[in-house]
Short mmCIF file of C-alpha atoms in Angstrom, two decimals:
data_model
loop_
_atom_site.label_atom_id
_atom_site.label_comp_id
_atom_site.label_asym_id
_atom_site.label_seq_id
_atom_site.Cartn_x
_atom_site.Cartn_y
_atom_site.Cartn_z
CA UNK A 1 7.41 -2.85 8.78
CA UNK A 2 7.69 0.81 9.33
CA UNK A 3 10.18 3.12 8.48
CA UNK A 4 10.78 6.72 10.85
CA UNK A 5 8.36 9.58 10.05
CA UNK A 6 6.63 7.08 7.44
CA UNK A 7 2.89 6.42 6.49
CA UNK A 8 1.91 3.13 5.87
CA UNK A 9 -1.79 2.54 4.61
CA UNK A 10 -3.56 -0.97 5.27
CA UNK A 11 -6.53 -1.98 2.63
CA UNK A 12 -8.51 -5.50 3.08
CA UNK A 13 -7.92 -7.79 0.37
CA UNK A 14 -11.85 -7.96 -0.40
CA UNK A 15 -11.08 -3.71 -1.61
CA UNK A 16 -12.92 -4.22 -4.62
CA UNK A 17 -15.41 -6.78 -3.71
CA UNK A 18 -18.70 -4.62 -4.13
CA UNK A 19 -17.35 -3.03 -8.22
CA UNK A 20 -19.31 -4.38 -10.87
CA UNK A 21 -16.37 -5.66 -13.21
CA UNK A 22 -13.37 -5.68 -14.09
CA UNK A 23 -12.88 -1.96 -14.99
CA UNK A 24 -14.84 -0.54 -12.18
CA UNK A 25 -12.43 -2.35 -9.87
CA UNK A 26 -9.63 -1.10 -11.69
CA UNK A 27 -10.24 2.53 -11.73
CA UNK A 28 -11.54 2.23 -7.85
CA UNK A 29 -7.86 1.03 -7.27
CA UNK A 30 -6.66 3.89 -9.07
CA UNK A 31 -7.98 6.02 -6.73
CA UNK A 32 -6.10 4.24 -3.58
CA UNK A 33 -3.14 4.16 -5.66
CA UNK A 34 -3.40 7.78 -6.38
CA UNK A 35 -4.18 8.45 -2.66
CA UNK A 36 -0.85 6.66 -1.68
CA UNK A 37 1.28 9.07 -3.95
CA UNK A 38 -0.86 12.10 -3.28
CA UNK A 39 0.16 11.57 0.85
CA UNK A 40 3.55 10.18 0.40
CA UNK A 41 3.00 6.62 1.63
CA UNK A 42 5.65 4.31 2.15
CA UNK A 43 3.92 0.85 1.52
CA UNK A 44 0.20 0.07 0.99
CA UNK A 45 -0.23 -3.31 2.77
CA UNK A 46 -2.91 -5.16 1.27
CA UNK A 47 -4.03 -7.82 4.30
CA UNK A 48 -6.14 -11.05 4.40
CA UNK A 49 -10.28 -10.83 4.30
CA UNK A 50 -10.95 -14.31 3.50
CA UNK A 51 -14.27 -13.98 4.53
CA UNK A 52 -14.92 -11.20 2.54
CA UNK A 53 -13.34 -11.96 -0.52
CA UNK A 54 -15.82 -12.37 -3.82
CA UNK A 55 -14.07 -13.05 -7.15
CA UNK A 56 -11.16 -10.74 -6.74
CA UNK A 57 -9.33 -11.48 -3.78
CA UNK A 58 -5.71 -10.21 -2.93
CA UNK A 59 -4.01 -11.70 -5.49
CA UNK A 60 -6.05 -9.61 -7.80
CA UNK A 61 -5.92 -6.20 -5.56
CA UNK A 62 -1.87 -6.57 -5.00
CA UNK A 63 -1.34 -7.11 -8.93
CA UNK A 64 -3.55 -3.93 -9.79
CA UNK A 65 -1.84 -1.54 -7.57
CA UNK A 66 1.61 -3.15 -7.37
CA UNK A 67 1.37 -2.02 -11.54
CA UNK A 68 0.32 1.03 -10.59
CA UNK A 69 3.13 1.85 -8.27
CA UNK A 70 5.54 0.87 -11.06
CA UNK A 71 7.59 3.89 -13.44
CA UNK A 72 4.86 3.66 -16.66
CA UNK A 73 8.23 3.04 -18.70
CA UNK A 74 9.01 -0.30 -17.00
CA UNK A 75 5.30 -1.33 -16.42
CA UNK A 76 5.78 -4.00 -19.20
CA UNK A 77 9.15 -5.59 -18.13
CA UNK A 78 8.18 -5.89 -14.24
CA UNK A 79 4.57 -7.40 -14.95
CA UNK A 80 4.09 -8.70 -18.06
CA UNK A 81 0.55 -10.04 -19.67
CA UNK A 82 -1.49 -10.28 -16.79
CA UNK A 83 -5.58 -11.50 -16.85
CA UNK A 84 -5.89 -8.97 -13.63
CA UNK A 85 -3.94 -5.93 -15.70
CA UNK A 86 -6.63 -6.04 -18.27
CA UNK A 87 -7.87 -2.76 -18.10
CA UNK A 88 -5.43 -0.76 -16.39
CA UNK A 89 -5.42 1.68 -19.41
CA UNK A 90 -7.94 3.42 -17.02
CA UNK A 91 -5.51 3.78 -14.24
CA UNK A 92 -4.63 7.60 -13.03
CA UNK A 93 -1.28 8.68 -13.66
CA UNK A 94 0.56 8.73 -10.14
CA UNK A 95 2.63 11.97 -11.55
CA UNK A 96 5.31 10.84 -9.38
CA UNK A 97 8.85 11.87 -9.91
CA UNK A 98 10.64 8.45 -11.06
CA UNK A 99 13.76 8.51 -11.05
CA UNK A 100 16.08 5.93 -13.61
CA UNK A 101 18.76 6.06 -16.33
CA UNK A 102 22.06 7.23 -16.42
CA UNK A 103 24.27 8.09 -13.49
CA UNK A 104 25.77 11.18 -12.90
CA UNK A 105 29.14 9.59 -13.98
CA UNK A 106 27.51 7.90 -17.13
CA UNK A 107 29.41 4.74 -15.93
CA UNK A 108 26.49 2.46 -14.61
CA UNK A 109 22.44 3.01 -15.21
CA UNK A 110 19.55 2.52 -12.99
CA UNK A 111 16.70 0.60 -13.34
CA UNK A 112 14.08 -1.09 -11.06
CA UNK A 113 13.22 -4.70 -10.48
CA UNK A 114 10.32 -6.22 -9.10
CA UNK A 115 11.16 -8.94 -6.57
CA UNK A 116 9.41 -12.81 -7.85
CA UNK A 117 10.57 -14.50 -5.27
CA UNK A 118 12.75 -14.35 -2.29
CA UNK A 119 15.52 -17.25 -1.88
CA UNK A 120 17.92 -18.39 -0.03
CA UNK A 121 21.55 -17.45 0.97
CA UNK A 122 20.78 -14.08 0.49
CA UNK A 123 19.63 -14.29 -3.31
CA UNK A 124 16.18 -13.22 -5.05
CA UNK A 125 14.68 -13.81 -8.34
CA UNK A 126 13.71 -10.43 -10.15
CA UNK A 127 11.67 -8.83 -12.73
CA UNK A 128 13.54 -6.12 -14.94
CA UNK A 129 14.19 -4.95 -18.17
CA UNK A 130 17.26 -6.66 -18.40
CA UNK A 131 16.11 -9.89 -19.35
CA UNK A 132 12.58 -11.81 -20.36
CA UNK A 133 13.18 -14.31 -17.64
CA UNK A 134 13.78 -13.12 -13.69
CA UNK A 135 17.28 -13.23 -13.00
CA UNK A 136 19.07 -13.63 -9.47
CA UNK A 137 20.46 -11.24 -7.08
CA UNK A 138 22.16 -11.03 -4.17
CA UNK A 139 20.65 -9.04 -1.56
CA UNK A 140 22.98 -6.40 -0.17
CA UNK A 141 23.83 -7.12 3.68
CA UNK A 142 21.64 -5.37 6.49
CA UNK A 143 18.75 -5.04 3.55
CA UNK A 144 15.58 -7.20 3.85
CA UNK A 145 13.10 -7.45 0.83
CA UNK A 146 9.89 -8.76 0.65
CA UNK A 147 8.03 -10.44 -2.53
CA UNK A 148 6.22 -7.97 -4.43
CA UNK A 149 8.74 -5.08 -3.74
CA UNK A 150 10.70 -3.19 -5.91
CA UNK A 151 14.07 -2.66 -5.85
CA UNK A 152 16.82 -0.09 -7.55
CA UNK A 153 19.12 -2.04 -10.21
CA UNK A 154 22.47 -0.59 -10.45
CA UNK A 155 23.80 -2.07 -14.03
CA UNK A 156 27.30 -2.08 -15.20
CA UNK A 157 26.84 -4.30 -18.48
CA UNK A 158 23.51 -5.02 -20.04
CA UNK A 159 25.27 -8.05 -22.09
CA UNK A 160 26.29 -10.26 -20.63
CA UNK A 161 24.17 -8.81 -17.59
CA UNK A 162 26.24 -7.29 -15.06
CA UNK A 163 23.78 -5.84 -12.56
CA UNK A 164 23.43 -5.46 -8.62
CA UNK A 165 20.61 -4.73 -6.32
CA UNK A 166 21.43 -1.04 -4.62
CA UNK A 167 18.70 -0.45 -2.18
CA UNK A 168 14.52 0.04 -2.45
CA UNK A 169 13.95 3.38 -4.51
CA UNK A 170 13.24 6.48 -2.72
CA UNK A 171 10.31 8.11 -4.41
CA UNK A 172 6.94 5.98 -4.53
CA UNK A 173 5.52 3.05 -2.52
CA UNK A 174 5.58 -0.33 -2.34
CA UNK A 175 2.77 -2.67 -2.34
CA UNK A 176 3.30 -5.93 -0.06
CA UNK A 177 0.98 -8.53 1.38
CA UNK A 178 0.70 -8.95 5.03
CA UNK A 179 -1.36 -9.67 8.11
CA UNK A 180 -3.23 -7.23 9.37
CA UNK A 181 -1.08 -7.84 13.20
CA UNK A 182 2.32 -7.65 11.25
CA UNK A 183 1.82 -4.06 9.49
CA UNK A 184 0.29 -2.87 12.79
CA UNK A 185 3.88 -4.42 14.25
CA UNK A 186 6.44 -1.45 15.32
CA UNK A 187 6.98 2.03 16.01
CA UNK A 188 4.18 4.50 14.84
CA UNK A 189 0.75 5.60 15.40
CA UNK A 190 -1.55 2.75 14.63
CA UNK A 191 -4.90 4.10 13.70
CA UNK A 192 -8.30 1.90 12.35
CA UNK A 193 -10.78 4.59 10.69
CA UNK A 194 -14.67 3.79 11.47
CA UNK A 195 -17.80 5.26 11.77
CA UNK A 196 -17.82 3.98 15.47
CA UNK A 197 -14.69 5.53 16.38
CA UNK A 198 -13.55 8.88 18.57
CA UNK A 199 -14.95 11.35 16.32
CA UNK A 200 -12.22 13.58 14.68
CA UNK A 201 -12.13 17.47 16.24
CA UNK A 202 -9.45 20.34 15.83
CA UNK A 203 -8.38 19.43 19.31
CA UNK A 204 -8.11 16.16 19.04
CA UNK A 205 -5.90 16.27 15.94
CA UNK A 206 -3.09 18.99 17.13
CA UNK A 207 -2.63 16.24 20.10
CA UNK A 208 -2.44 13.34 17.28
CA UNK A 209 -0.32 15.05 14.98
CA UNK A 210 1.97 15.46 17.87
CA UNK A 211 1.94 11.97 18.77
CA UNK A 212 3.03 10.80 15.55
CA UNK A 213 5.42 12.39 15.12
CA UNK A 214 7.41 11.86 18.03
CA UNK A 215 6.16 8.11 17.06
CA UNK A 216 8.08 7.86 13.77
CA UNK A 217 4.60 8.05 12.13
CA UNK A 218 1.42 6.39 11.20
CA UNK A 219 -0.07 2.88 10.78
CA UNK A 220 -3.47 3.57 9.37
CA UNK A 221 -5.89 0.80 7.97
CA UNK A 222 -9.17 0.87 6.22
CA UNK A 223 -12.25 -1.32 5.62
CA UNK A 224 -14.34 -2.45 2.87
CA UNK A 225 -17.62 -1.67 1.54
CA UNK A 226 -20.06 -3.04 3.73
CA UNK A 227 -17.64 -4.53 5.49
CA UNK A 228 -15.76 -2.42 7.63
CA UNK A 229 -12.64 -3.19 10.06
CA UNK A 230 -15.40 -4.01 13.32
CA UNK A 231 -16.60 -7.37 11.12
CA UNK A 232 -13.25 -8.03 10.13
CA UNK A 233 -12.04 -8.59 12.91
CA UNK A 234 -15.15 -9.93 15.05
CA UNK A 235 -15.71 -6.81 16.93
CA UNK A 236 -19.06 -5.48 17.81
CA UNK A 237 -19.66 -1.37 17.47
CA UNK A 238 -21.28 -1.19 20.29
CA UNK A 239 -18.31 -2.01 22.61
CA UNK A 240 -16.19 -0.10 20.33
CA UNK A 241 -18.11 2.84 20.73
CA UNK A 242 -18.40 2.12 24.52
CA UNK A 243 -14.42 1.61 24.82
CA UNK A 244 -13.86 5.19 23.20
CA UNK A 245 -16.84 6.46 25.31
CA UNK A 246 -14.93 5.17 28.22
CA UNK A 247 -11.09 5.85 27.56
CA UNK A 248 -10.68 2.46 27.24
CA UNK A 249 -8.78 -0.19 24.81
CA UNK A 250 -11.19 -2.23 22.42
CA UNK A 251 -10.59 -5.96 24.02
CA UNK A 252 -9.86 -8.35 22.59
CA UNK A 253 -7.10 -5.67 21.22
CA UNK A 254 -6.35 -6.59 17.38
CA UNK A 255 -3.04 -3.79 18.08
CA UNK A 256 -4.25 -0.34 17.26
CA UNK A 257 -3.06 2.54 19.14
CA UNK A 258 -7.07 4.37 18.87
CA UNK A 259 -10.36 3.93 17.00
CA UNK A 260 -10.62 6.79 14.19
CA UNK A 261 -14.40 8.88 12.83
CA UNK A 262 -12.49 10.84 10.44
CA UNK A 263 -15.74 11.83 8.82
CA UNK A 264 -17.84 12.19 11.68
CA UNK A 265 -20.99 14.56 10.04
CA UNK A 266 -21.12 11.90 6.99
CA UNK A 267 -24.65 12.54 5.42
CA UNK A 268 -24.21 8.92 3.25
CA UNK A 269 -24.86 5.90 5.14
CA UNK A 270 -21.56 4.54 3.57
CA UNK A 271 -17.99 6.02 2.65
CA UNK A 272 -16.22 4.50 0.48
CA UNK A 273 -12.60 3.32 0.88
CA UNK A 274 -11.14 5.38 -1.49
CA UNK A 275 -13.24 8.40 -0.30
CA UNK A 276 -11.77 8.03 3.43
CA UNK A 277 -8.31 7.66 2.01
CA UNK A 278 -8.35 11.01 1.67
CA UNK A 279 -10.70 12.43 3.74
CA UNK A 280 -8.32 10.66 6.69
CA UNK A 281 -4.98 11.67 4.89
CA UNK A 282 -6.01 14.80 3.83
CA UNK A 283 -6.16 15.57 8.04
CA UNK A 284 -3.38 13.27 9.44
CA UNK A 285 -0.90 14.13 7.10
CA UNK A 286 -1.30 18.32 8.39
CA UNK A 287 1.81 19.94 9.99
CA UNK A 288 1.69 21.63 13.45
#
């Protein structure tokens, strides 16, 4: 799931589970959205906390930012009326550079689909501006596309549609659903950020920054409010904090390459996701 020198940023479905409504969950996904532009992310995977879930679960957390990720211009195409889209009038702009139209040549535009469901014999159904109703591509060969990604439309004839997939675009992230094991899956530096972790020095991050780069990268996840990646995924602090302590992996190993403090003089008793998205960015993402 990675790609070479890429970022890839891991959120628990149950993100929003502590905002008061609707609106407060929206604008607190804003922020992780913005955070994912701001350090050039490649996908935001949005894995399964069942247990942690309250009202608005993944479904709800993948629609928000998956709309956020989108070129404003073909918001309304790609995702329609939506109950969790309600108030995304309080979204942040991303300010990223999209990219569509004309081609240099003038002979074909570009557009972007969002991918509704992925078929067989090489074919998926897709969300565009091209018509009301998804319409079926073929996947080009050697390309693999998940559901909830978009892709670049290259279209000769807009009636009758005459349109092809080209490729995933190049500026902006994409927003898939996964297990937590699958993102961690592959080359890269796989990092879980907690308050029980190796605490964060100048040191220690020239030797990191190092690392990841000869790695092709970083994997890094994050926890939710008062529920952070330790009761996710059934692990005590204590013998995380005694593993780091010790050198040693955290057993049983859930497939992170090191436990992360990236705030380690926090005066709050809790950070919140969005907070550590870019107080841990902010210090990864530095050059050597």
């Amino acid at each position: 799931m990675r790609t070479e020198d890429g970022l890839t940023i891991c959120v628990p479905s149950s993100l929003v589970r502590e905002a008061e409504d609707d609106r407060e969950a929206t604008r607190k996904l804003g922020y992780v959205a913005r955070a994912a532009a701001v350090f050039r992310a490649d996908r935001l995977v949005v894995f399964p906390d069942a247990e942690g879930d309250g009202r608005r679960g993944g479904e709800y957390v993948r629609t928000v930012l998956g709309y956020a990720a989108t070129p404003p211009e073909l918001r309304k195409d790609l995702w329609g009326q939506r109950d969790e889209l309600r108030y995304v009038g309080v979204l942040p702009p991303l300010r990223v550079p999209w990219r569509t139209g004309s081609t240099p040549s003038g002979g074909e535009s570009k557009t972007q689909g969002l991918v509704t469901e992925v078929g067989p014999e090489g074919r998926v159904r897709v969300n565009s501006p091209l018509r009301e109703h998804p319409i079926s591509l073929l996947v080009p060969s050697g390309m693999e596309v998940e559901q909830g990604e978009r892709v670049t439309i290259r279209v000769s004839s807009r009636e009758p549609v005459r349109a092809r997939i080209a490729g995933k675009p190049e500026e902006g992230f994409q927003v898939v659903a996964a297990d937590l094991s699958e993102a961690l899956a592959g080359d890269g530096v796989a990092v879980a950020t907690s308050r029980h972790g190796e605490a964060l020095s100048v040191s220690r991050l020239g030797d990191l920054v190092s690392d990841a780069r000869e790695a092709g990268g970083y994997t890094v996840a994050f926890g939710a409010p008062e529920r952070g990646l330790p009761e996710m995924l059934g692990l005590s602090p204590d013998r995380i904090r005694a593993a780091v302590a010790d050198g040693r992996s955290v057993e049983p190993d859930p497939g992170f390459d090191l436990w992360l403090n990236t705030i380690p003089a926090q005066a709050s008793e809790v950070v919140r996701t969005e907070e550590a998205l870019f107080a841990t960015l902010g210090s990864l993402t530095l050059t050597e």
